């Protein structure tokens, strides 16, 4: 049995929960768009081809903002190819994912879907093969009310009202040698500065995200942010972070401690952004947009999903299956801890997008002409999006530790918490990263009079399954939430026992003490 003690205090808060932390990502990649969110002719599709079964799950997931259209895809994309009459749109080769893009789905289709899904759009511009002109023209096309060539073209193409997109990414992963149009930090910083300036001249109300590092292990990490923000500080509002984690070579301990890497990454970027602020005598803060994060079994990339040559992939195909990871309980526990890390840093991480939404490393799977269902990682996201309301509470945690090869010792129990004064509830998000032992957790609630436990749910390996079990088309609900029974409040302390390898949420009614 492991043990952990967590103390929260009503007066010690991090800040309000940013709703944009519960973002997702739709890229023109594999089957995320085609046969994911969009499949004309599917029995569940509406008159626009949007799959209602997938939309229902997106709604249940509680997604607030969706980044689009890439990803690596955007760095070779002409946004103009995706607007206008569908039968006149060009078919193009997408070099990023080695597929044929039909352009049957583009900005108008995405905006219509986003409206139906009730999510904010986060649009990325191509700073790989294109630049200032295409970026500012896209802002004019999307956001200008009318009376100019581009805004009237939007109207002619069926959208009388502007899309009014507030959030814009200045390119994608421009630090990565794999990126089409990859640049040095100086090259990218200057381009982002000028593109951002030109975009703001068209619509001053937009918010801009500069590309940061593609992960903390990039050789340019730190120096990249420093140089890019040196050029763009006055123009942008956010700097991006991307990170994917996987269980590699049987090192499950390091994998379970992935949240430690995320904490270090976030804190490193805050430190760098604040150093640029101090050096440049700027008053504003640059906040963080963690606009790609998830578990991704990238080592399989060269194997099943992405064979190295185009011939081995069977040539150029339309929406092939690419990186369709099927997630187990360990993955869900890690996703829960990554969400904890994002929430604990909610004073500086203003936006976060789990990558991606459907089929491609996603919480939702769908089959062409078939069903859509939830993966294990669906649950921590859905519950946190639903229940993390009000203020983020600062935690003081003392936990038993476990050893990892990558990060040294890490806490067995990982947590985050919020307090919503309006509905009078504290929500606790707890993970037991121990593979073998259950964890006894005591949460001291200072400044609160604890009342009834309103909800207590658990995700763990079900009876008769092993930790590699997943939800599949023929067994869609194998991994899901069950009641957490071993939980009670006693005076000012909540006590819970979490089984080995589990994630849990407890919602508690409270009054101010
Ligand atoms: O989400 C999959 C890919 O991961 C994105 O296209 C890219 O930005 C990242 O490397």
PDB file of N, CA and C and ligand atoms in Angstrom, residues 25 27-29 67 69-74 96-97 172-173 178-179 214 242 244 291-293 296 301 323 355-356 360-361, ligand 1:
ATOM      1  N   UNK A  25      -7.971  18.894 -31.333  1.00  0.00           N
ATOM      2  CA  UNK A  25      -7.230  19.179 -32.559  1.00  0.00           C
ATOM      3  C   UNK A  25      -7.791  18.316 -33.689  1.00  0.00           C
ATOM      4  N   UNK A  27      -6.859  17.604 -37.523  1.00  0.00           N
ATOM      5  CA  UNK A  27      -5.905  17.812 -38.617  1.00  0.00           C
ATOM      6  C   UNK A  27      -6.381  17.035 -39.840  1.00  0.00           C
ATOM      7  N   UNK A  28      -6.078  17.544 -41.006  1.00  0.00           N
ATOM      8  CA  UNK A  28      -6.273  16.747 -42.225  1.00  0.00           C
ATOM      9  C   UNK A  28      -5.172  15.686 -42.215  1.00  0.00           C
ATOM     10  N   UNK A  29      -5.444  14.633 -41.524  1.00  0.00           N
ATOM     11  CA  UNK A  29      -4.452  13.579 -41.341  1.00  0.00           C
ATOM     12  C   UNK A  29      -5.200  12.269 -41.135  1.00  0.00           C
ATOM     13  N   UNK A  67      -8.255  23.136 -32.676  1.00  0.00           N
ATOM     14  CA  UNK A  67      -7.217  23.626 -33.593  1.00  0.00           C
ATOM     15  C   UNK A  67      -7.383  22.939 -34.948  1.00  0.00           C
ATOM     16  N   UNK A  69      -6.115  23.550 -39.523  1.00  0.00           N
ATOM     17  CA  UNK A  69      -6.264  22.217 -40.105  1.00  0.00           C
ATOM     18  C   UNK A  69      -5.019  21.356 -39.900  1.00  0.00           C
ATOM     19  N   UNK A  70      -4.027  21.821 -39.196  1.00  0.00           N
ATOM     20  CA  UNK A  70      -2.812  21.060 -38.863  1.00  0.00           C
ATOM     21  C   UNK A  70      -2.024  21.901 -37.908  1.00  0.00           C
ATOM     22  N   UNK A  71      -1.007  21.282 -37.377  1.00  0.00           N
ATOM     23  CA  UNK A  71      -0.302  20.071 -37.683  1.00  0.00           C
ATOM     24  C   UNK A  71       0.619  20.252 -38.899  1.00  0.00           C
ATOM     25  N   UNK A  72       1.401  19.201 -39.072  1.00  0.00           N
ATOM     26  CA  UNK A  72       2.355  19.172 -40.186  1.00  0.00           C
ATOM     27  C   UNK A  72       1.648  19.454 -41.517  1.00  0.00           C
ATOM     28  N   UNK A  73       0.385  19.059 -41.624  1.00  0.00           N
ATOM     29  CA  UNK A  73      -0.365  19.257 -42.858  1.00  0.00           C
ATOM     30  C   UNK A  73      -0.401  20.733 -43.271  1.00  0.00           C
ATOM     31  N   UNK A  74      -0.536  21.628 -42.277  1.00  0.00           N
ATOM     32  CA  UNK A  74      -0.770  23.038 -42.629  1.00  0.00           C
ATOM     33  C   UNK A  74       0.443  23.654 -43.329  1.00  0.00           C
ATOM     34  N   UNK A  96       3.196  15.969 -46.089  1.00  0.00           N
ATOM     35  CA  UNK A  96       3.423  15.734 -44.658  1.00  0.00           C
ATOM     36  C   UNK A  96       3.029  14.321 -44.264  1.00  0.00           C
ATOM     37  N   UNK A  97       1.890  13.857 -44.777  1.00  0.00           N
ATOM     38  CA  UNK A  97       1.401  12.529 -44.390  1.00  0.00           C
ATOM     39  C   UNK A  97       1.287  11.596 -45.588  1.00  0.00           C
ATOM     40  N   UNK A 172       3.244  25.793 -37.678  1.00  0.00           N
ATOM     41  CA  UNK A 172       3.258  24.593 -36.848  1.00  0.00           C
ATOM     42  C   UNK A 172       4.668  24.018 -36.753  1.00  0.00           C
ATOM     43  N   UNK A 173       5.133  23.770 -35.528  1.00  0.00           N
ATOM     44  CA  UNK A 173       6.408  23.054 -35.283  1.00  0.00           C
ATOM     45  C   UNK A 173       7.506  23.480 -36.257  1.00  0.00           C
ATOM     46  N   UNK A 178      11.573  17.914 -39.754  1.00  0.00           N
ATOM     47  CA  UNK A 178      10.583  17.185 -40.559  1.00  0.00           C
ATOM     48  C   UNK A 178       9.533  18.121 -41.164  1.00  0.00           C
ATOM     49  N   UNK A 179       9.490  19.356 -40.661  1.00  0.00           N
ATOM     50  CA  UNK A 179       8.427  20.270 -41.074  1.00  0.00           C
ATOM     51  C   UNK A 179       8.700  20.785 -42.488  1.00  0.00           C
ATOM     52  N   UNK A 214       8.883  21.673 -30.417  1.00  0.00           N
ATOM     53  CA  UNK A 214       8.053  20.497 -30.701  1.00  0.00           C
ATOM     54  C   UNK A 214       8.088  19.480 -29.566  1.00  0.00           C
ATOM     55  N   UNK A 242       4.473  21.443 -27.589  1.00  0.00           N
ATOM     56  CA  UNK A 242       3.918  20.158 -28.027  1.00  0.00           C
ATOM     57  C   UNK A 242       4.644  19.040 -27.282  1.00  0.00           C
ATOM     58  N   UNK A 244       4.382  14.530 -26.776  1.00  0.00           N
ATOM     59  CA  UNK A 244       3.731  13.218 -26.863  1.00  0.00           C
ATOM     60  C   UNK A 244       4.548  12.242 -26.033  1.00  0.00           C
ATOM     61  N   UNK A 291      -0.575  23.335 -27.463  1.00  0.00           N
ATOM     62  CA  UNK A 291      -1.590  23.024 -28.466  1.00  0.00           C
ATOM     63  C   UNK A 291      -1.434  21.687 -29.173  1.00  0.00           C
ATOM     64  N   UNK A 292      -0.566  20.821 -28.674  1.00  0.00           N
ATOM     65  CA  UNK A 292      -0.591  19.389 -29.024  1.00  0.00           C
ATOM     66  C   UNK A 292      -0.022  18.629 -27.837  1.00  0.00           C
ATOM     67  N   UNK A 293      -0.807  17.718 -27.292  1.00  0.00           N
ATOM     68  CA  UNK A 293      -0.301  16.837 -26.239  1.00  0.00           C
ATOM     69  C   UNK A 293      -1.113  15.551 -26.242  1.00  0.00           C
ATOM     70  N   UNK A 296       1.221   8.901 -27.509  1.00  0.00           N
ATOM     71  CA  UNK A 296       1.347   8.528 -28.929  1.00  0.00           C
ATOM     72  C   UNK A 296       2.432   7.460 -29.014  1.00  0.00           C
ATOM     73  N   UNK A 301       5.358   4.148 -35.549  1.00  0.00           N
ATOM     74  CA  UNK A 301       5.183   4.982 -36.730  1.00  0.00           C
ATOM     75  C   UNK A 301       5.868   4.400 -37.966  1.00  0.00           C
ATOM     76  N   UNK A 323      -1.552   6.320 -37.575  1.00  0.00           N
ATOM     77  CA  UNK A 323      -1.400   6.384 -36.116  1.00  0.00           C
ATOM     78  C   UNK A 323      -2.743   6.341 -35.353  1.00  0.00           C
ATOM     79  N   UNK A 355      -4.240  16.112 -28.806  1.00  0.00           N
ATOM     80  CA  UNK A 355      -4.115  15.746 -30.223  1.00  0.00           C
ATOM     81  C   UNK A 355      -4.278  14.234 -30.347  1.00  0.00           C
ATOM     82  N   UNK A 356      -5.243  13.851 -31.198  1.00  0.00           N
ATOM     83  CA  UNK A 356      -6.199  14.642 -31.933  1.00  0.00           C
ATOM     84  C   UNK A 356      -7.599  14.238 -31.459  1.00  0.00           C
ATOM     85  N   UNK A 360      -7.174   9.541 -35.120  1.00  0.00           N
ATOM     86  CA  UNK A 360      -5.718   9.757 -35.100  1.00  0.00           C
ATOM     87  C   UNK A 360      -5.311  10.109 -33.672  1.00  0.00           C
ATOM     88  N   UNK A 361      -4.629   9.163 -32.981  1.00  0.00           N
ATOM     89  CA  UNK A 361      -4.261   9.339 -31.568  1.00  0.00           C
ATOM     90  C   UNK A 361      -5.359  10.115 -30.813  1.00  0.00           C
TER      91      UNK A 361
HETATM   92  O1  LIG B   1      -0.627  15.278 -34.184  1.00  0.00           O
HETATM   93  C1  LIG B   1       0.189  14.622 -35.097  1.00  0.00           C
HETATM   94  C2  LIG B   1       1.390  15.438 -35.541  1.00  0.00           C
HETATM   95  O2  LIG B   1       2.267  15.579 -34.468  1.00  0.00           O
HETATM   96  C3  LIG B   1       1.134  16.868 -35.984  1.00  0.00           C
HETATM   97  O3  LIG B   1       0.788  16.945 -37.325  1.00  0.00           O
HETATM   98  C4  LIG B   1       2.447  17.524 -35.755  1.00  0.00           C
HETATM   99  O4  LIG B   1       2.318  18.897 -35.475  1.00  0.00           O
HETATM  100  C5  LIG B   1       3.076  16.739 -34.623  1.00  0.00           C
HETATM  101  O5  LIG B   1       4.366  16.356 -34.895  1.00  0.00           O
END
